[in-house]
mmCIF file of C-alpha atoms in Angstrom:
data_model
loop_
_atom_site.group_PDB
_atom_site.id
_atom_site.type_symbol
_atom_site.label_atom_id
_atom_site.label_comp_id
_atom_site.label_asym_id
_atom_site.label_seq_id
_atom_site.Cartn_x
_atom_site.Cartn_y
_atom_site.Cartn_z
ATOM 1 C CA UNK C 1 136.694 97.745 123.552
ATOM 2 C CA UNK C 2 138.101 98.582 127.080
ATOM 3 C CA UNK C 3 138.952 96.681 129.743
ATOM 4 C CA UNK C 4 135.859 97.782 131.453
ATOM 5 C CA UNK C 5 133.576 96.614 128.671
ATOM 6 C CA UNK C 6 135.162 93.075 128.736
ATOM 7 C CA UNK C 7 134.830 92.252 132.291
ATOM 8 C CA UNK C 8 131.219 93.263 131.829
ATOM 9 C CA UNK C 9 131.404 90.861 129.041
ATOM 10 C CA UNK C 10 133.302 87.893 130.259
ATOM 11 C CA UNK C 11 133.168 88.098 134.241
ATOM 12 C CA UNK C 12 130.629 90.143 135.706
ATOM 13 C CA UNK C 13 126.814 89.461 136.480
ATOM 14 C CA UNK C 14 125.835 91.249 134.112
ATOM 15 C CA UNK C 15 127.559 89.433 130.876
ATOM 16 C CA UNK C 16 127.089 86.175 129.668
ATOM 17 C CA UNK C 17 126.344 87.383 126.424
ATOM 18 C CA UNK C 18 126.251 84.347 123.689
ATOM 19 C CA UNK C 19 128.017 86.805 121.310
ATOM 20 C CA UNK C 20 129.085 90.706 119.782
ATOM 21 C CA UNK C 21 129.634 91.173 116.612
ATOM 22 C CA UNK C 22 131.260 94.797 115.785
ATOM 23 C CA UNK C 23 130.305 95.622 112.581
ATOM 24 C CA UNK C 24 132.295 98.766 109.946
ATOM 25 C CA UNK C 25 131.094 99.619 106.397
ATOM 26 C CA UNK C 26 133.618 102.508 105.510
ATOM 27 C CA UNK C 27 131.708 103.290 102.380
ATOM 28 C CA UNK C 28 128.675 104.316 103.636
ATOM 29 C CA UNK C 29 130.193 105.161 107.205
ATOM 30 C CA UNK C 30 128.483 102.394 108.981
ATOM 31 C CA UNK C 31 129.944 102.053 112.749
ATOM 32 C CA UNK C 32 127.586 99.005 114.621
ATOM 33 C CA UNK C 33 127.389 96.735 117.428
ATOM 34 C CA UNK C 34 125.010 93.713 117.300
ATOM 35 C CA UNK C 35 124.895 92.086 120.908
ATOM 36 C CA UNK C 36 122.796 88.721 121.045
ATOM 37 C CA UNK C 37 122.744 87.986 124.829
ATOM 38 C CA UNK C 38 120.568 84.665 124.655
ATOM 39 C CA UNK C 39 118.957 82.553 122.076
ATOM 40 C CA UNK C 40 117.605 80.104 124.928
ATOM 41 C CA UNK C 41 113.966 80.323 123.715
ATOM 42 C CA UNK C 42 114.463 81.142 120.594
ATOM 43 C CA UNK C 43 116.117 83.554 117.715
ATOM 44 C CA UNK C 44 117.619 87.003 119.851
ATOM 45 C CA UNK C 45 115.200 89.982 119.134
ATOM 46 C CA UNK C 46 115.277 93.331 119.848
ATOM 47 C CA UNK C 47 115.482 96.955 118.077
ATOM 48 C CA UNK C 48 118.046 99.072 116.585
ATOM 49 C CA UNK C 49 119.051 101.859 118.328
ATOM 50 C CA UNK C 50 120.904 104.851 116.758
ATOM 51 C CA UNK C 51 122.625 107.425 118.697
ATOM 52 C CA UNK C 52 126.069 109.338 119.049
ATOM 53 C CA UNK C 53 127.609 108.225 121.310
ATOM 54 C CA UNK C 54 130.911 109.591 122.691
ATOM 55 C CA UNK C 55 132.671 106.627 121.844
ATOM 56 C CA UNK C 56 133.040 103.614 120.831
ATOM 57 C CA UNK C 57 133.074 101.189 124.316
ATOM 58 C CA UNK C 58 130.183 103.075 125.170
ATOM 59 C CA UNK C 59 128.378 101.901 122.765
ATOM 60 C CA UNK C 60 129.250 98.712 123.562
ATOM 61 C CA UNK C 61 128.128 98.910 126.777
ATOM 62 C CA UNK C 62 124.976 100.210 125.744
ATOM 63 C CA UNK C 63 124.421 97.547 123.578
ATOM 64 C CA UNK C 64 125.027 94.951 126.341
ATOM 65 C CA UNK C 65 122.921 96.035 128.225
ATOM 66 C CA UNK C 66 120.301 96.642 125.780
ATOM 67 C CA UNK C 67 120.437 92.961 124.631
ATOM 68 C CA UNK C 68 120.570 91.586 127.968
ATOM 69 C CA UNK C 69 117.256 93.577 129.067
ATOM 70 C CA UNK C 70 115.547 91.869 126.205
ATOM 71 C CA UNK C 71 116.103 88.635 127.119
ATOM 72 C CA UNK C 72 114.630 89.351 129.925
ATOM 73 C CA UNK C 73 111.545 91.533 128.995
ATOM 74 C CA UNK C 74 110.856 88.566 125.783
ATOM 75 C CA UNK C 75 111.155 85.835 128.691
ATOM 76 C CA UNK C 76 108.348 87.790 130.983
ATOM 77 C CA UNK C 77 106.250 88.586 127.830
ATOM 78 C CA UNK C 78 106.073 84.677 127.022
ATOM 79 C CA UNK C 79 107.386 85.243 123.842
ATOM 80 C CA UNK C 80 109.746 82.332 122.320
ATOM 81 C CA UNK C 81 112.420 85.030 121.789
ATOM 82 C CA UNK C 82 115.787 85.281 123.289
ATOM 83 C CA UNK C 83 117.485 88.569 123.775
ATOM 84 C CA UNK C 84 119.048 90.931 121.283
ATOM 85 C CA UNK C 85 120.005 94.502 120.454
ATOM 86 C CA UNK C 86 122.197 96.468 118.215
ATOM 87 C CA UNK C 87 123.337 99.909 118.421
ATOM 88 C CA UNK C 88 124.528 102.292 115.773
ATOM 89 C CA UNK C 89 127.144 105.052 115.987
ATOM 90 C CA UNK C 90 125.966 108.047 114.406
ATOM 91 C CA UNK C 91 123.423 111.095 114.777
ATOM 92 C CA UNK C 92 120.515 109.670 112.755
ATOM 93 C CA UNK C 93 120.099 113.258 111.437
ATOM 94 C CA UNK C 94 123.280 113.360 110.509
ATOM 95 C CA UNK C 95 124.631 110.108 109.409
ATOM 96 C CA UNK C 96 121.784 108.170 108.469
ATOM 97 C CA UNK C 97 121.716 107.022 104.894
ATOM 98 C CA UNK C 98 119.893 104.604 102.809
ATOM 99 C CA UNK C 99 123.025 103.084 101.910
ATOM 100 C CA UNK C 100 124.158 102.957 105.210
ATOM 101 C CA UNK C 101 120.929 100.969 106.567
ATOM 102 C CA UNK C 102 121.346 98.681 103.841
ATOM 103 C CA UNK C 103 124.734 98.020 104.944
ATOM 104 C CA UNK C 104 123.709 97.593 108.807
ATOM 105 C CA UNK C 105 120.903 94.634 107.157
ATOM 106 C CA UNK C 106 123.595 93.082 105.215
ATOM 107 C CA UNK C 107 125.417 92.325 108.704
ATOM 108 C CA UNK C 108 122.380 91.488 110.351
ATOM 109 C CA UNK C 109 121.491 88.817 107.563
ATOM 110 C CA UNK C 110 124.912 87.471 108.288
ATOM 111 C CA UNK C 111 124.033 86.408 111.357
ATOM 112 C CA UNK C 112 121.311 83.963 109.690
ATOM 113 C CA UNK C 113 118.433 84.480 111.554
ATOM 114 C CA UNK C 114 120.333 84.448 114.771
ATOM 115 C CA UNK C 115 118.899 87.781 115.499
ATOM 116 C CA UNK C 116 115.690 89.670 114.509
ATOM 117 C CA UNK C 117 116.167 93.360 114.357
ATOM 118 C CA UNK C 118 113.541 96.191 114.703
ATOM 119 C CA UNK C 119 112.931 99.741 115.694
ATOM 120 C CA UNK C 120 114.080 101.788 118.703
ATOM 121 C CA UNK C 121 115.315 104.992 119.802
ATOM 122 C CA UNK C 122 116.248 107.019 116.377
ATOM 123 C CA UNK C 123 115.120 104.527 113.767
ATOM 124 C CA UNK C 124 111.787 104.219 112.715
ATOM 125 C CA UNK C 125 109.570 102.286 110.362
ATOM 126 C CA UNK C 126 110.989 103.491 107.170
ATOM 127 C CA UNK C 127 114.204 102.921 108.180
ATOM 128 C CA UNK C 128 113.171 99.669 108.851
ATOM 129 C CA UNK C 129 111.994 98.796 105.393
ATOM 130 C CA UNK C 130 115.559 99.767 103.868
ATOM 131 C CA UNK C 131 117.091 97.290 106.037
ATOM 132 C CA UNK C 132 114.442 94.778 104.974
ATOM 133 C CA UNK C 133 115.824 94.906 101.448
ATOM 134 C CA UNK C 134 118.748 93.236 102.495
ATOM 135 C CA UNK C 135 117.702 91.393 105.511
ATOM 136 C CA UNK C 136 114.795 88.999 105.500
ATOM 137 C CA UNK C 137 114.636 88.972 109.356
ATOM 138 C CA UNK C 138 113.786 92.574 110.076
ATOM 139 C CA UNK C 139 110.550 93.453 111.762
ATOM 140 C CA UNK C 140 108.786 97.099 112.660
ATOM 141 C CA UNK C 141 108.215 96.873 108.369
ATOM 142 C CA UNK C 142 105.029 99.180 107.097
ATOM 143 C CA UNK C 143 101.993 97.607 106.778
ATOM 144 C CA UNK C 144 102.781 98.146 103.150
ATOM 145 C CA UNK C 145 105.569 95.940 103.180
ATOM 146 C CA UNK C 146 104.017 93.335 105.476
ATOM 147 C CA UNK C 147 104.906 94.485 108.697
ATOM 148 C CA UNK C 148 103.152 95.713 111.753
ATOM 149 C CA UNK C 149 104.148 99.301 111.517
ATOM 150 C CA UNK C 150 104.825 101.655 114.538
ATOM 151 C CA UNK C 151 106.134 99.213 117.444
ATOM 152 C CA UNK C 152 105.763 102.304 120.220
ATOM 153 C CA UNK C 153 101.616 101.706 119.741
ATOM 154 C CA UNK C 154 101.587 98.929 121.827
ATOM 155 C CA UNK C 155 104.761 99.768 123.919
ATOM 156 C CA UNK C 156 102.369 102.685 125.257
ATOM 157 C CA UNK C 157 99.520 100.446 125.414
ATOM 158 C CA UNK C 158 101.294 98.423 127.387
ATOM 159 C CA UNK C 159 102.701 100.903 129.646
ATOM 160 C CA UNK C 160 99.398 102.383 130.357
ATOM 161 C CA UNK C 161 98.383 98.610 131.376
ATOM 162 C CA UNK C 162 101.355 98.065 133.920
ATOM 163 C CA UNK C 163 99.915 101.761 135.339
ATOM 164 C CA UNK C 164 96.789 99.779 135.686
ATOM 165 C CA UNK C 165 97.862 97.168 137.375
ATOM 166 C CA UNK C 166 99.940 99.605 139.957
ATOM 167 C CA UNK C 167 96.779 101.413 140.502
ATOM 168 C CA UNK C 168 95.159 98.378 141.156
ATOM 169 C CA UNK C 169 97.651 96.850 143.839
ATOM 170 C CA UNK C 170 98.460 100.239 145.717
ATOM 171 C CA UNK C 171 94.904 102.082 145.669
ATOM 172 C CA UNK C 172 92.535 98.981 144.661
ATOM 173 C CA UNK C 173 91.589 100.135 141.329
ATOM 174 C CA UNK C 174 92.826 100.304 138.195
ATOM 175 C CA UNK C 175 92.407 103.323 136.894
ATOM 176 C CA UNK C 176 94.520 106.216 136.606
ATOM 177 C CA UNK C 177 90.927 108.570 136.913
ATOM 178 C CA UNK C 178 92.207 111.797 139.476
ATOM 179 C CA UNK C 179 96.035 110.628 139.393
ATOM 180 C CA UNK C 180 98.227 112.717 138.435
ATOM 181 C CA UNK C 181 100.957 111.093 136.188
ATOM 182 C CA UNK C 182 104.919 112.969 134.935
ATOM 183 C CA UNK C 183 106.421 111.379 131.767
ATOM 184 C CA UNK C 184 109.913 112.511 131.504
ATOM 185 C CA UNK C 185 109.930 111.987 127.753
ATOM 186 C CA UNK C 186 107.243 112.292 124.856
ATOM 187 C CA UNK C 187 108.448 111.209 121.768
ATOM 188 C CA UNK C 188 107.135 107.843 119.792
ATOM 189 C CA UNK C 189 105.820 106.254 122.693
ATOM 190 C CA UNK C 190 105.427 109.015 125.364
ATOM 191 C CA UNK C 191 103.026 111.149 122.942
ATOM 192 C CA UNK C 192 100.873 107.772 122.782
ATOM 193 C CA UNK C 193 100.663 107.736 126.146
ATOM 194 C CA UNK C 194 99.527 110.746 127.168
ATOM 195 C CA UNK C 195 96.433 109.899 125.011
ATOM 196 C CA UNK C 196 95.730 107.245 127.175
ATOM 197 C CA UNK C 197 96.424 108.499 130.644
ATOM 198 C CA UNK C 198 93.867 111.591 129.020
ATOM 199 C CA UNK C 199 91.336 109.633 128.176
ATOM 200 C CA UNK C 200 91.247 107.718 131.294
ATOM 201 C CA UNK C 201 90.666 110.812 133.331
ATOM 202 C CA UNK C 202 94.413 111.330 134.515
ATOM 203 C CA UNK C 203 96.095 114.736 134.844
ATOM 204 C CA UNK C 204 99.056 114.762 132.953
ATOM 205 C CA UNK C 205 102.591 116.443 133.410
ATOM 206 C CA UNK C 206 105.081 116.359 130.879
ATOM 207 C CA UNK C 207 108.966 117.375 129.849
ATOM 208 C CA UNK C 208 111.463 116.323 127.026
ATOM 209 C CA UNK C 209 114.742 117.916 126.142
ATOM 210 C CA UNK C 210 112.974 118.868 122.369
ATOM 211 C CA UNK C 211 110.966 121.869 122.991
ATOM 212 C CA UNK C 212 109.362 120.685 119.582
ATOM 213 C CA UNK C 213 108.417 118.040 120.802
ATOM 214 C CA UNK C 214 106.493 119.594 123.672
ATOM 215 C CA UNK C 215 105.161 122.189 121.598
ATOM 216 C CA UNK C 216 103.746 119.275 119.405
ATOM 217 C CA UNK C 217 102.357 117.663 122.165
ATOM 218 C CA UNK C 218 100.538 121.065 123.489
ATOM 219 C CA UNK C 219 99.037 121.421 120.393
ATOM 220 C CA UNK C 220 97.152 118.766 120.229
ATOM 221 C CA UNK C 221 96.453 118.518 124.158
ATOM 222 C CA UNK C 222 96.029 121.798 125.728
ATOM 223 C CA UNK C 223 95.215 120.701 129.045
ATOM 224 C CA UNK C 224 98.586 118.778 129.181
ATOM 225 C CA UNK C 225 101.177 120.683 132.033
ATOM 226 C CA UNK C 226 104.540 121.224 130.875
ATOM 227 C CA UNK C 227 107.748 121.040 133.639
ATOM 228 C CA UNK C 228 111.008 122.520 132.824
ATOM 229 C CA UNK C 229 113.088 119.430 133.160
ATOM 230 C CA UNK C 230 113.076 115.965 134.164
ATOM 231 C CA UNK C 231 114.901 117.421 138.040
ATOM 232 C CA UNK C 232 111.550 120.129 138.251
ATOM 233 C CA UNK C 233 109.418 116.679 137.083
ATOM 234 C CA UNK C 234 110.242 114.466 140.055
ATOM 235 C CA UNK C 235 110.012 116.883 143.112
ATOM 236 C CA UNK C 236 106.489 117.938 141.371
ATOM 237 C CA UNK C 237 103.959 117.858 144.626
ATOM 238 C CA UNK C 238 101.012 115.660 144.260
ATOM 239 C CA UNK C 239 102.534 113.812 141.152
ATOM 240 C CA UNK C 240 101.206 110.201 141.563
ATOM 241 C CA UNK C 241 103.140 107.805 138.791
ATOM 242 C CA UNK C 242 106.587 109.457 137.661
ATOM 243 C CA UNK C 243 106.912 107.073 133.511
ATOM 244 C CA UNK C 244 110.459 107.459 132.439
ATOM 245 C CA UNK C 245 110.017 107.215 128.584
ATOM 246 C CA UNK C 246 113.190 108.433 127.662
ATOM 247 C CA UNK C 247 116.972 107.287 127.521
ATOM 248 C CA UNK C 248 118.052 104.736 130.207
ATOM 249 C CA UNK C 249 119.440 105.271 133.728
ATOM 250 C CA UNK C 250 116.773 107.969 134.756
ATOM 251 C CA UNK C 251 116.816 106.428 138.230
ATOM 252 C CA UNK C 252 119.557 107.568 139.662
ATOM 253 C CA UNK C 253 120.163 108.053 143.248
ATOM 254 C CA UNK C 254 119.325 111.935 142.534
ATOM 255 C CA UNK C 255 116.418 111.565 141.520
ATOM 256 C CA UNK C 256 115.015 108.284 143.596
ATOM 257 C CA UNK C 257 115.783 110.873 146.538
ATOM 258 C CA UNK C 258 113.909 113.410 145.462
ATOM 259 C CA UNK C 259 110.590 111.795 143.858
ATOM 260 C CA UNK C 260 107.523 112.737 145.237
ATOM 261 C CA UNK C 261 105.567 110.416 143.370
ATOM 262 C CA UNK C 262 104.779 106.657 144.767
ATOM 263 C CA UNK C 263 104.870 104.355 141.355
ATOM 264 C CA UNK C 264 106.996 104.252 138.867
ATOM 265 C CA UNK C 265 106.205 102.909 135.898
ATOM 266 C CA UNK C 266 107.627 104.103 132.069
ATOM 267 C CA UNK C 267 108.972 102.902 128.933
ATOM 268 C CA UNK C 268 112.608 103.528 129.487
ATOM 269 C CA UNK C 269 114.982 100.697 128.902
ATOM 270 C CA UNK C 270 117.162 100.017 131.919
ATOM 271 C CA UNK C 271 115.692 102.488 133.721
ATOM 272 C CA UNK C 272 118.163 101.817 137.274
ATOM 273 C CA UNK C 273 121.074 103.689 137.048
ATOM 274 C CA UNK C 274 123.166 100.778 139.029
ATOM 275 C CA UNK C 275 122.327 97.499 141.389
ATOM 276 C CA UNK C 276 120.673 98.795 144.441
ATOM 277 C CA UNK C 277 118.206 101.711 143.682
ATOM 278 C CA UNK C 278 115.516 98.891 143.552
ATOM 279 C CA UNK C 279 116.110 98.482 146.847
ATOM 280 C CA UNK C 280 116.030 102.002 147.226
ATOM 281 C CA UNK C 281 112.656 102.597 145.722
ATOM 282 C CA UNK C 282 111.102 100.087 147.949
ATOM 283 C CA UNK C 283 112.689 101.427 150.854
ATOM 284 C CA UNK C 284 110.914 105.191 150.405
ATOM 285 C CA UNK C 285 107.825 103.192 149.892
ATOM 286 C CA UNK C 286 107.868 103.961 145.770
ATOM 287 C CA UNK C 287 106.663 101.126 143.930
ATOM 288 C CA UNK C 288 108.473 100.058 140.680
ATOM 289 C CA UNK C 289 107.333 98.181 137.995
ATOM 290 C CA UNK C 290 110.014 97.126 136.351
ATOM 291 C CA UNK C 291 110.335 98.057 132.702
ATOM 292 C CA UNK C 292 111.203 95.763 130.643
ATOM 293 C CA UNK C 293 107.799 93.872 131.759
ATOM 294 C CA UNK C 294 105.434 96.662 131.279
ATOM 295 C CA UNK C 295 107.063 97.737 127.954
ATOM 296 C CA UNK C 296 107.107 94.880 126.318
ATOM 297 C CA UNK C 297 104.427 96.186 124.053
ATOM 298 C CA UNK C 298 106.199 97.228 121.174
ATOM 299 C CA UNK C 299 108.243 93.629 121.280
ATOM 300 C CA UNK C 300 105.336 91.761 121.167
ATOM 301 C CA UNK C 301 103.844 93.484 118.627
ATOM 302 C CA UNK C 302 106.747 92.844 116.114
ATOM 303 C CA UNK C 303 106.912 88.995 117.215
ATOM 304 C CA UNK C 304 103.778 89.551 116.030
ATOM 305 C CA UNK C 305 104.632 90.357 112.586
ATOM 306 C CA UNK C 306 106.646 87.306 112.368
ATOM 307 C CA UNK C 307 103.525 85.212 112.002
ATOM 308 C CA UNK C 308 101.741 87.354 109.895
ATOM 309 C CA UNK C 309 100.527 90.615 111.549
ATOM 310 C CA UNK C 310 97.491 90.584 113.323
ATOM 311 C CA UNK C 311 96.859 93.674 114.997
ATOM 312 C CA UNK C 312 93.701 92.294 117.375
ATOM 313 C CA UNK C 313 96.458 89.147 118.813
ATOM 314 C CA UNK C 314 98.838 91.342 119.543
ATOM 315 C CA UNK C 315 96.880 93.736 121.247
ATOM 316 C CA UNK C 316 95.444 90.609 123.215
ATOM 317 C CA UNK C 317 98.813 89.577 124.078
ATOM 318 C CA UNK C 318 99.941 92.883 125.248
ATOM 319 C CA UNK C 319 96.943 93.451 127.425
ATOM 320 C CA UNK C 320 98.046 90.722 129.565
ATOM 321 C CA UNK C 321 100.888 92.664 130.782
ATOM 322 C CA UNK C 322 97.930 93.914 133.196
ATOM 323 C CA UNK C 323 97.809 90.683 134.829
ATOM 324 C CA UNK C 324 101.997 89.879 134.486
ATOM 325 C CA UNK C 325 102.223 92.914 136.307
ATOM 326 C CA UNK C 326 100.076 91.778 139.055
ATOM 327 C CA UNK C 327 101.564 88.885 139.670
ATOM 328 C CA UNK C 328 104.902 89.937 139.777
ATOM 329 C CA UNK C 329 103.686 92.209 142.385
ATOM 330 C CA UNK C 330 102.439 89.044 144.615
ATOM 331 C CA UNK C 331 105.081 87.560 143.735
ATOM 332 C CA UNK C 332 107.464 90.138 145.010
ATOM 333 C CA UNK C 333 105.403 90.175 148.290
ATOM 334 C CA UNK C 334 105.302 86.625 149.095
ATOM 335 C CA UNK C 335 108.925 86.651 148.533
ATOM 336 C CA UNK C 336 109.735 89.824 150.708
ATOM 337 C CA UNK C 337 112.117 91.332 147.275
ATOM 338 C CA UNK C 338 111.503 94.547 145.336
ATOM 339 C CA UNK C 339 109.447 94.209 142.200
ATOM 340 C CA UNK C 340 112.646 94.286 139.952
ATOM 341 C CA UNK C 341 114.758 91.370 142.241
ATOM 342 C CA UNK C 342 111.244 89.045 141.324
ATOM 343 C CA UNK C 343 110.997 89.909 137.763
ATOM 344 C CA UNK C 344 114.470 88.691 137.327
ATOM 345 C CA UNK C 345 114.092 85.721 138.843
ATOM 346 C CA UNK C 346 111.053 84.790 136.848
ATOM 347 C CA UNK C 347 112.778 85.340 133.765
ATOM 348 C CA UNK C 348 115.823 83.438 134.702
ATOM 349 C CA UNK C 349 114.022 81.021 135.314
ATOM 350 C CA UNK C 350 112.555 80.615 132.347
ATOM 351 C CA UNK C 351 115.448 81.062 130.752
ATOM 352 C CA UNK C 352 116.743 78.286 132.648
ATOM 353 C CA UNK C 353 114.073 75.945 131.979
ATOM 354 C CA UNK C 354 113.996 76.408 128.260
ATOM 355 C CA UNK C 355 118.063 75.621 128.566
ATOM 356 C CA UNK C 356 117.225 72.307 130.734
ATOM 357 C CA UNK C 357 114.763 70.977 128.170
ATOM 358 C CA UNK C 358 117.638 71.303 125.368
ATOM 359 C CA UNK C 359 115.597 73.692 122.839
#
């Protein structure tokens, strides 16, 4: 790790991680960070991410920040979670083995329950029941193993409900019907969303990096506009909701500059490229709904798991990130902060109080 990544660690505001575990498995080539940012309300939980990164402290970093941003989001979505994440070093369509997920779960079950793994960005629910063969505490399973499945089902639901609730406190109604909504990103969760915002009545723009992923897309919804790139996306006239549903930091001052649209609201984790451009956002009149409250779907589905899936409870739970969105909304306007300053505060709060009572 750099010297960089350990003042984030140890010294700066956004730290106070609990612990990191670095984990190596030269056999099957297994390079991993596990980062377990809180355990206040409970056992850390949060997916697995795979991705190449360019090197090692940045996927640290990522990692960090990852975990943090789930303490956070299971805080807001009332779940008795703390906040976890692990990252691994690879291309997943490279590197990913059977033997090498099994060596990931044997680190995970190390940790003794301290954290809860799951899906994310380039693993999936297969991959997921590999892991479980050496890890009891592994979530995002196949039905057919006892799990829940596909987590990005009710991340998208969820999404679609924190577009509701924008809807609802900036035009008085919440429905996307005549908006016209840009999702920078269609993979697991964006594709499910688009099949909402359609069958609400919403016009729908879309881009991602994988032209087969677009072409997909097209093929099963015709009526669905395509943009170039995420740059063409954002200066897009007339585009009401801009959803980041891609990688993280896709609000950067660039592009907060340039949107035309006036919510944003997507499944991206840490979608704010650095301290400030929530400010920023509220200042050109954009409202932000902060994401790690309105796509806290998927989480809450595979906390879900935990007590025996129930598809119908977890949908009920995740619809209520309608009315958490509201309120942090009200709460952000009594208060005179930006959407993403109140969030945090509610959370650490929690967080805070859960510490207090000695759980």
């Amino acid at each position: 790790m750099t010297d960089g990544v350990l003042h984030t660690l140890f010294q700066s505001e956004q730290g106070g991680h609990e612990q990191v575990v670095l984990c190596q498995d030269r056999a099957s080539g297994l390079k991993a960070v596990i980062a377990i940012h809180s355990t206040a309300l409970g056992p850390a939980l949060g997916g697995t991410r795979f991705h190449p990164y360019a090197t090692e402290a940045e996927a640290v970093a990522d990692a960090l920040n990852l975990a943090r941003g789930m303490s956070y989001k299971n805080a807001m979505a009332g779940l008795e979670h703390g906040g976890g994440k692990a990252v691994i070093i690879g291309d997943p369509e490279k590197h990913k083995t059977d033997e090498l997920l099994r060596a990931y779960g044997r680190f995970v079950a190390s940790l003794g329950g301290r954290y809860v793994t799951a899906c994310d960005v380039g693993t999936y629910v297969a991959d997921m029941d590999v892991v479980a063969q050496e890890c009891r505490w592994t979530t995002g399973r196949s039905p057919q193993n006892g799990g829940a499945g596909d987590s990005s089902v009710l991340t998208s639901f969820g999404v679609f409900q924190g577009m509701r609730a924008s809807a609802q406190h900036l035009w008085g109604d919440p429905t996307l019907r005549g908006r016209t909504v840009g999702i920078a990103g269609v993979g697991k969760v964006g594709r499910h969303l688009v099949e909402h915002l359609l069958a609400d009545g919403a016009e729908v723009i879309v881009t991602d990096v994988r032209e087969e992923a677009v072409r997909a897309l097209l093929a099963q919804h015709p009526s669905v506009r395509v943009a170039a790139d995420a740059e063409e996306l954002v200066r897009t006239p007339g585009l009401d909701i801009y959803a980041p549903c891609a990688l993280g930091g896709a609000l950067d001052d660039a592009t907060v500059a340039a949107l035309t649209a006036t919510v944003v609201c997507g499944a991206a984790n840490n979608q704010l490229a650095h301290p400030g451009i929530e400010k920023d956002l509220a200042d050109r009149g954009i409202l932000y709904a902060p994401d790690y409250v309105v796509n806290a779907g998927g989480v809450i589905q595979v906390a879900d798991e935990l007590l025996g899936f129930d598809f119908d409870r977890a949908k009920a739970k995740a619809t209520k990130i309608f009315d958490t969105t509201l309120e942090l909304f009200a709460r952000a306007k009594t208060d005179g902060i930006p959407p993403a300053a109140a969030a945090d505060r509610i959370a650490e709060q929690r967080m805070a109080e859960s510490r207090r009572s000695g759980r």
